Coordinates of C-alpha atoms in Angstrom, one line a residue:
M1 CA 0.0 0.0 0.0
G2 CA 1.1 3.6 -0.7
P3 CA 0.6 6.6 1.5
S4 CA -2.6 7.0 3.5
V5 CA -4.4 10.2 2.5
L6 CA -7.4 11.7 4.3
F7 CA -9.5 14.2 2.4
V8 CA -11.4 16.9 4.3
H9 CA -14.1 18.8 2.5
P10 CA -16.9 21.0 3.8
D11 CA -19.9 19.7 1.8
L12 CA -19.5 16.8 -0.6
G13 CA -22.3 17.8 -3.0
I14 CA -22.2 18.5 -6.8
G15 CA -19.9 21.3 -8.0
G16 CA -16.5 22.0 -9.4
A17 CA -14.7 21.8 -6.1
E18 CA -16.4 18.5 -5.3
R19 CA -15.5 17.2 -8.7
L20 CA -11.8 18.0 -8.0
V21 CA -11.9 16.3 -4.6
V22 CA -13.5 13.1 -6.1
D23 CA -11.0 13.0 -9.0
A24 CA -8.0 13.5 -6.7
A25 CA -9.2 10.7 -4.4
L26 CA -9.7 8.4 -7.3
A27 CA -6.3 9.3 -8.8
L28 CA -4.5 8.6 -5.5
K29 CA -6.4 5.3 -5.0
S30 CA -5.4 4.2 -8.5
R31 CA -1.8 4.7 -7.4
G32 CA -2.2 2.4 -4.4
C33 CA -2.9 5.0 -1.7
H34 CA -5.3 4.3 1.1
V35 CA -7.9 7.0 0.7
Q36 CA -10.8 8.2 2.8
V37 CA -13.0 11.3 2.6
W38 CA -14.4 13.2 5.6
T39 CA -17.1 15.8 5.2
S40 CA -19.7 17.7 7.3
H41 CA -22.4 16.9 4.8
Y42 CA -23.0 14.1 2.3
D43 CA -26.3 13.1 0.6
P44 CA -26.1 9.9 -1.5
D45 CA -29.0 11.3 -3.6
H46 CA -27.1 14.5 -4.3
C47 CA -23.6 13.6 -5.1
F48 CA -21.2 12.4 -7.9
S49 CA -21.9 8.7 -8.6
E50 CA -18.2 7.7 -7.9
T51 CA -18.7 8.6 -4.2
R52 CA -21.3 5.8 -4.1
D53 CA -19.6 3.3 -6.4
S54 CA -15.8 3.6 -6.2
G55 CA -15.3 2.0 -2.8
I56 CA -13.8 5.1 -1.3
P57 CA -15.0 5.4 2.3
I58 CA -17.1 8.6 2.9
R59 CA -17.4 9.7 6.6
C60 CA -19.8 12.4 7.6
C61 CA -19.7 14.3 10.9
G62 CA -21.2 17.5 12.2
D63 CA -24.1 17.9 9.9
W64 CA -26.3 18.9 12.8
L65 CA -24.4 22.1 13.2
P66 CA -26.1 25.1 11.4
R67 CA -25.1 26.2 7.9
S68 CA -26.2 29.8 8.7
L69 CA -27.6 31.9 11.4
L70 CA -31.0 33.2 10.3
G71 CA -29.8 33.1 6.7
R72 CA -26.5 35.0 7.5
C73 CA -23.0 34.2 8.7
H74 CA -22.5 31.4 6.2
A75 CA -18.7 31.7 6.3
L76 CA -18.6 31.6 10.1
C77 CA -20.8 28.6 10.2
A78 CA -18.6 26.9 7.6
Y79 CA -15.5 27.5 9.6
I80 CA -17.2 26.1 12.8
R81 CA -18.4 23.0 11.0
M82 CA -15.0 22.4 9.5
I83 CA -13.2 22.9 12.8
F84 CA -15.6 20.6 14.6
L85 CA -15.1 17.9 11.9
T86 CA -11.3 18.3 12.2
L87 CA -11.4 18.0 16.0
Y88 CA -13.4 14.8 15.7
I89 CA -10.9 13.3 13.3
V90 CA -7.9 14.2 15.4
F91 CA -9.2 13.3 18.8
L92 CA -12.0 10.8 18.4
S93 CA -11.9 9.0 15.1
G94 CA -8.9 6.8 15.7
E95 CA -8.0 7.2 12.0
E96 CA -4.3 6.8 11.0
F97 CA -3.1 8.7 7.9
D98 CA 0.0 10.3 6.5
V99 CA -1.2 13.3 4.6
V100 CA -4.3 15.5 4.8
F101 CA -5.8 16.9 1.6
C102 CA -8.1 19.9 2.3
D103 CA -9.6 22.6 0.2
Q104 CA -12.0 25.6 0.4
V105 CA -11.8 26.1 4.2
S106 CA -8.2 26.4 5.5
A107 CA -9.3 26.8 9.2
C108 CA -8.7 23.1 9.8
I109 CA -5.0 23.2 8.9
P110 CA -3.6 24.4 12.3
F111 CA -5.4 21.6 14.2
F112 CA -3.8 18.9 12.0
K113 CA -0.4 20.7 12.3
L114 CA -0.5 21.2 16.0
A115 CA -1.9 17.8 17.0
R116 CA 0.4 15.6 19.0
D117 CA 1.0 13.5 15.9
S118 CA 1.5 16.4 13.5
K119 CA 0.3 15.7 9.9
K120 CA 1.5 16.9 6.6
V121 CA -1.1 19.1 4.9
L122 CA -1.7 19.7 1.2
F123 CA -4.1 22.6 0.6
Y124 CA -5.8 23.0 -2.8
C125 CA -6.9 26.6 -3.3
H126 CA -9.7 26.9 -5.8
F127 CA -9.9 30.7 -5.1
P128 CA -9.4 32.9 -2.0
D129 CA -12.6 32.6 0.0
Q130 CA -12.5 36.3 1.0
L131 CA -13.0 37.3 -2.7
L132 CA -16.2 35.4 -3.0
T133 CA -18.3 37.8 -1.0
Q134 CA -19.1 41.5 -1.0
R135 CA -18.6 44.0 1.9
L136 CA -21.2 46.6 1.3
S137 CA -21.7 47.6 4.9
L138 CA -19.5 48.4 7.9
V139 CA -21.0 45.5 9.8
K140 CA -20.1 43.1 7.0
R141 CA -16.6 44.4 6.8
M142 CA -16.1 44.0 10.6
Y143 CA -17.6 40.5 10.4
R144 CA -15.3 39.4 7.6
A145 CA -12.1 41.0 8.9
P146 CA -11.1 38.2 11.4
I147 CA -12.3 35.5 9.0
D148 CA -10.1 36.9 6.2
W149 CA -7.2 37.2 8.6
L150 CA -7.7 33.6 9.7
E151 CA -7.9 32.4 6.1
E152 CA -4.6 34.0 5.2
K153 CA -2.7 32.8 8.3
T154 CA -4.0 29.2 8.2
T155 CA -3.5 28.9 4.4
G156 CA 0.2 29.7 5.0
M157 CA 0.5 26.8 7.4
A158 CA 0.0 24.2 4.7
D159 CA 3.1 22.2 3.7
C160 CA 2.1 22.3 0.0
I161 CA -0.3 24.7 -1.7
L162 CA -1.8 23.9 -5.1
V163 CA -4.0 26.1 -7.3
N164 CA -6.2 25.3 -10.2
S165 CA -4.9 27.9 -12.8
Y166 CA -2.3 30.5 -13.4
F167 CA -5.1 33.0 -13.0
T168 CA -5.8 31.8 -9.5
S169 CA -2.1 31.8 -8.8
A170 CA -1.9 35.5 -9.6
I171 CA -4.9 36.3 -7.5
F172 CA -3.5 34.2 -4.6
K173 CA -0.3 36.4 -4.6
E174 CA -2.3 39.6 -4.8
T175 CA -4.7 38.6 -2.0
F176 CA -2.4 37.0 0.5
A177 CA 0.3 39.7 0.9
S178 CA 1.9 38.0 3.9
L179 CA 2.4 34.8 1.8
A180 CA 4.5 36.5 -0.9
H181 CA 7.3 34.0 -0.1
I182 CA 5.1 31.1 -1.2
E183 CA 4.9 30.1 -4.8
P184 CA 1.7 27.9 -5.3
T185 CA 2.0 25.2 -7.8
V186 CA -0.6 25.0 -10.6
L187 CA -2.4 21.7 -10.9
Y188 CA -5.1 21.8 -13.5
P189 CA -8.2 19.8 -12.6
S190 CA -8.5 16.8 -14.9
L191 CA -11.4 15.1 -16.5
N192 CA -12.5 11.6 -15.4
V193 CA -13.1 10.5 -19.0
S194 CA -14.7 7.2 -17.9
N195 CA -17.9 9.1 -17.3
F196 CA -17.9 10.3 -20.9
E197 CA -16.6 7.3 -22.9
S198 CA -19.9 5.5 -23.5
T199 CA -20.9 5.3 -27.2
V200 CA -24.5 4.8 -26.3
F201 CA -26.5 8.1 -26.0
E202 CA -30.1 8.4 -24.9
D203 CA -32.6 10.6 -26.7
V204 CA -33.1 13.9 -24.8
S205 CA -35.7 15.3 -27.1
D206 CA -38.3 15.1 -24.3
L207 CA -36.6 18.3 -23.0
F208 CA -37.5 20.4 -26.1
P209 CA -39.8 20.3 -29.1
A210 CA -38.6 17.9 -31.9
K211 CA -38.0 20.6 -34.5
R212 CA -35.4 22.3 -32.3
Q213 CA -32.1 21.0 -33.8
N214 CA -29.7 23.7 -32.6
I215 CA -29.4 23.2 -28.9
F216 CA -27.4 25.6 -26.8
L217 CA -26.5 24.3 -23.3
S218 CA -25.5 26.0 -20.1
I219 CA -24.2 24.0 -17.2
N220 CA -23.8 25.9 -13.9
R221 CA -25.1 26.0 -10.4
F222 CA -28.2 28.2 -10.0
E223 CA -26.2 31.0 -8.4
R224 CA -26.2 34.7 -9.3
K225 CA -22.4 34.9 -9.6
K226 CA -22.6 32.4 -12.5
N227 CA -24.3 35.2 -14.6
L228 CA -26.9 32.9 -16.2
H229 CA -28.9 35.9 -17.2
L230 CA -26.3 36.4 -19.9
A231 CA -27.4 33.2 -21.6
L232 CA -31.0 34.4 -21.6
E233 CA -30.1 37.9 -22.8
S234 CA -28.0 36.4 -25.5
M235 CA -30.9 34.3 -26.7
C236 CA -32.9 37.5 -27.1
K237 CA -30.2 39.1 -29.2
L238 CA -29.8 35.9 -31.3
R239 CA -33.5 35.9 -32.1
K240 CA -33.1 39.3 -33.8
R241 CA -30.3 38.0 -36.0
L242 CA -32.2 34.9 -37.3
S243 CA -35.0 34.3 -39.7
L244 CA -38.2 32.9 -38.2
L245 CA -37.4 29.4 -39.5
E246 CA -33.9 29.5 -38.0
W247 CA -35.2 30.8 -34.7
E248 CA -37.7 27.9 -34.5
R249 CA -34.8 25.5 -34.6
V250 CA -33.0 27.1 -31.7
H251 CA -33.4 26.0 -28.0
L252 CA -31.5 26.8 -24.8
I253 CA -31.2 24.3 -21.9
L254 CA -30.2 25.8 -18.6
A255 CA -29.0 22.8 -16.6
G256 CA -27.6 23.4 -13.1
G257 CA -26.8 22.1 -9.7
Y258 CA -29.7 22.8 -7.4
D259 CA -29.9 22.2 -3.7
E260 CA -33.2 23.1 -2.0
R261 CA -31.4 23.7 1.3
V262 CA -29.6 26.7 -0.4
L263 CA -31.9 29.7 -0.5
E264 CA -30.0 31.3 -3.3
N265 CA -30.5 28.3 -5.5
V266 CA -34.2 28.4 -4.9
E267 CA -34.5 32.2 -5.4
H268 CA -32.3 32.4 -8.5
Y269 CA -34.1 29.5 -10.2
V270 CA -37.4 31.5 -9.9
E271 CA -35.7 34.7 -11.0
L272 CA -34.4 33.0 -14.2
K273 CA -37.8 31.5 -15.1
E274 CA -39.4 34.9 -14.6
S275 CA -36.8 36.5 -16.8
A276 CA -37.4 33.9 -19.6
V277 CA -41.1 34.9 -19.5
K278 CA -40.2 38.6 -19.4
Y279 CA -38.0 38.2 -22.5
D280 CA -40.7 36.2 -24.2
I281 CA -38.4 33.3 -24.9
S282 CA -39.8 30.8 -22.3
N283 CA -40.9 28.4 -25.0
H284 CA -37.3 28.3 -26.3
V285 CA -35.8 27.6 -22.8
T286 CA -35.8 24.5 -20.7
F287 CA -34.6 24.5 -17.0
L288 CA -33.1 21.3 -15.7
R289 CA -32.2 21.0 -12.0
S290 CA -29.7 18.5 -10.5
F291 CA -29.2 16.3 -13.5
S292 CA -27.3 13.0 -13.4
D293 CA -23.9 12.3 -15.0
E294 CA -25.6 10.3 -17.7
Q295 CA -28.0 13.2 -18.5
K296 CA -25.0 15.6 -18.7
R297 CA -23.2 13.3 -21.1
N298 CA -26.3 13.0 -23.3
L299 CA -26.9 16.8 -23.2
L300 CA -23.3 17.5 -24.3
H301 CA -23.6 15.0 -27.1
N302 CA -26.7 16.7 -28.4
A303 CA -25.8 20.3 -28.0
I304 CA -24.1 22.3 -30.7
C305 CA -22.4 24.6 -28.2
V306 CA -22.0 25.2 -24.5
L307 CA -22.5 28.7 -23.1
Y308 CA -20.2 29.3 -20.2
T309 CA -21.2 32.7 -18.6
P310 CA -19.3 33.3 -15.3
S311 CA -16.7 36.0 -15.3
N312 CA -13.3 35.5 -13.6
E313 CA -14.1 31.9 -13.0
H314 CA -11.3 30.3 -11.1
F315 CA -10.9 27.4 -13.6
G316 CA -14.2 25.9 -14.7
I317 CA -14.5 22.2 -15.4
V318 CA -17.5 22.5 -17.6
P319 CA -15.6 23.8 -20.7
I320 CA -13.2 20.8 -20.3
E321 CA -16.1 18.3 -20.2
A322 CA -17.7 20.0 -23.2
M323 CA -14.6 20.0 -25.3
Y324 CA -13.9 16.3 -24.5
M325 CA -17.4 15.5 -25.7
R326 CA -16.6 17.4 -29.0
C327 CA -18.9 20.3 -28.0
P328 CA -17.5 23.8 -28.6
V329 CA -17.6 26.4 -25.9
I330 CA -18.5 30.1 -25.9
A331 CA -17.1 31.5 -22.7
V332 CA -16.3 34.8 -21.0
N333 CA -12.8 36.0 -21.8
S334 CA -11.5 36.1 -18.2
G335 CA -10.3 33.7 -15.6
G336 CA -9.8 30.0 -16.2
P337 CA -11.4 29.7 -19.7
L338 CA -8.5 31.8 -21.0
E339 CA -6.3 28.8 -20.2
S340 CA -8.8 26.0 -21.2
V341 CA -10.6 27.3 -24.3
E342 CA -8.5 28.2 -27.4
N343 CA -10.2 31.1 -29.1
N344 CA -11.4 30.5 -32.6
V345 CA -10.1 26.9 -32.4
T346 CA -12.1 25.1 -29.7
G347 CA -14.7 27.8 -29.3
F348 CA -15.0 31.6 -28.8
L349 CA -13.9 33.8 -25.9
C350 CA -16.2 36.9 -25.6
S351 CA -16.8 39.8 -23.4
P352 CA -19.7 39.2 -21.0
N353 CA -21.9 41.0 -23.4
P354 CA -25.1 39.6 -25.0
E355 CA -24.3 41.0 -28.4
Q356 CA -20.9 39.3 -28.5
F357 CA -22.3 36.0 -27.2
A358 CA -25.1 36.2 -29.8
D359 CA -22.6 36.9 -32.6
A360 CA -20.7 33.7 -31.7
M361 CA -24.0 31.7 -31.3
E362 CA -25.1 32.9 -34.8
K363 CA -22.0 31.3 -36.3
F364 CA -23.0 27.9 -35.0
V365 CA -26.6 28.2 -36.3
K366 CA -25.5 29.4 -39.8
N367 CA -22.5 27.1 -40.2
P368 CA -23.3 23.5 -39.2
D369 CA -19.8 22.3 -39.9
L370 CA -18.3 24.6 -37.3
K371 CA -19.5 22.4 -34.5
N372 CA -17.7 19.3 -35.8
R373 CA -14.5 21.2 -36.6
M374 CA -14.2 23.0 -33.3
G375 CA -15.5 20.0 -31.4
E376 CA -12.7 17.7 -32.7
S377 CA -10.1 20.4 -31.9
G378 CA -11.5 20.6 -28.4
H379 CA -11.3 16.9 -27.9
I380 CA -7.7 16.8 -28.9
R381 CA -6.8 19.7 -26.6
V382 CA -8.4 18.1 -23.5
K383 CA -6.6 14.8 -24.1
S384 CA -3.2 16.5 -24.5
K385 CA -3.5 19.1 -21.7
F386 CA -6.0 17.9 -19.1
S387 CA -5.6 14.2 -19.0
T388 CA -6.2 12.0 -16.0
E389 CA -2.8 10.5 -16.3
A390 CA -1.0 13.9 -16.0
F391 CA -3.2 14.9 -13.1
S392 CA -2.6 11.6 -11.3
D393 CA 1.2 11.7 -11.8
Q394 CA 1.4 15.2 -10.4
I395 CA -0.8 14.8 -7.4
Y396 CA 0.8 11.5 -6.4
A397 CA 4.2 13.1 -6.7
H398 CA 3.1 15.9 -4.4
V399 CA 1.9 13.5 -1.8
C400 CA 5.0 11.3 -2.0
K401 CA 7.2 14.5 -1.6
L402 CA 5.4 15.4 1.6
I403 CA 6.2 12.1 3.3
H404 CA 9.8 11.7 2.3

């Protein structure tokens, strides 16, 4: 057996961070490591299928603690839940392990480092947490000040820091001024291609009228920061560029992670549906919540293009999944997509502007061959730059370096 690695993650649901954790655990397991995942929340009905089927132990502790206080203080509650989980692991679980892999919440790191049997800690920084919230009031700034300070200090205690893109690496250095001496290592997330290799695809025509042949697809959680309104607004602009016959062949599917426990998911889903009615395009839009891996694969196979609307996205696994499935991507020209999508080759990089998105969408409607040409280029790019093998080699090397 190789090294024993214990993963600690706040909420093992469905999202880019969770996809990275699952892929990292699978990669290390394939290299002979003993792997287990600890989390403060896990729902077998709302998770990636590998967490149920791969044989990796999933342990849950502290889910009884609140996720917020009257709809506020989410960060504070996340820190408390993570610290409680860590204390349980260190003092009560009896687990033996060589390396801790943690992400998102760094507050757990000092407890692993200061324990009697100190552990090596690998921290994967998806993005500085303090940049994921606004400070519009004095009270909010006072509330966030100690949390931001704690994030910076505890992140610096990790033995190895990985980031998901050169974009995030630059933001890391700008944000954590006291950690200027640390050079985080870029480890791109990989794609677990086993989820996408089936050659049998189900019909998804029940999601839209049969005459709709040009399917645009958006895959993102129903969160306001994902800027899903851009996809709806782009559809409005596209309609003005097409003939009636062309427009009747166009459809948009907004598919996204949805957790009814998260108020923003519930509210934003309603907002988007209301906007589709307001823009008079509701009969050209389908909303799909919390789809399965198989449904995602089928949607990517049937779509002519993926619309990826977040700005300054830290990395973004969706463009990688789309390109592997030979589906071109129209993405905002900032953040991670600048490193994953090759402009005019595997898709288009545009300003977060409905006119620019509509211009790129029109190209796919009026030039059917474009999908196949860009799709093939995207597939080749993912296999060469974001392979599971390269990801596995690198993460295993980092773990081995920590224990030798």
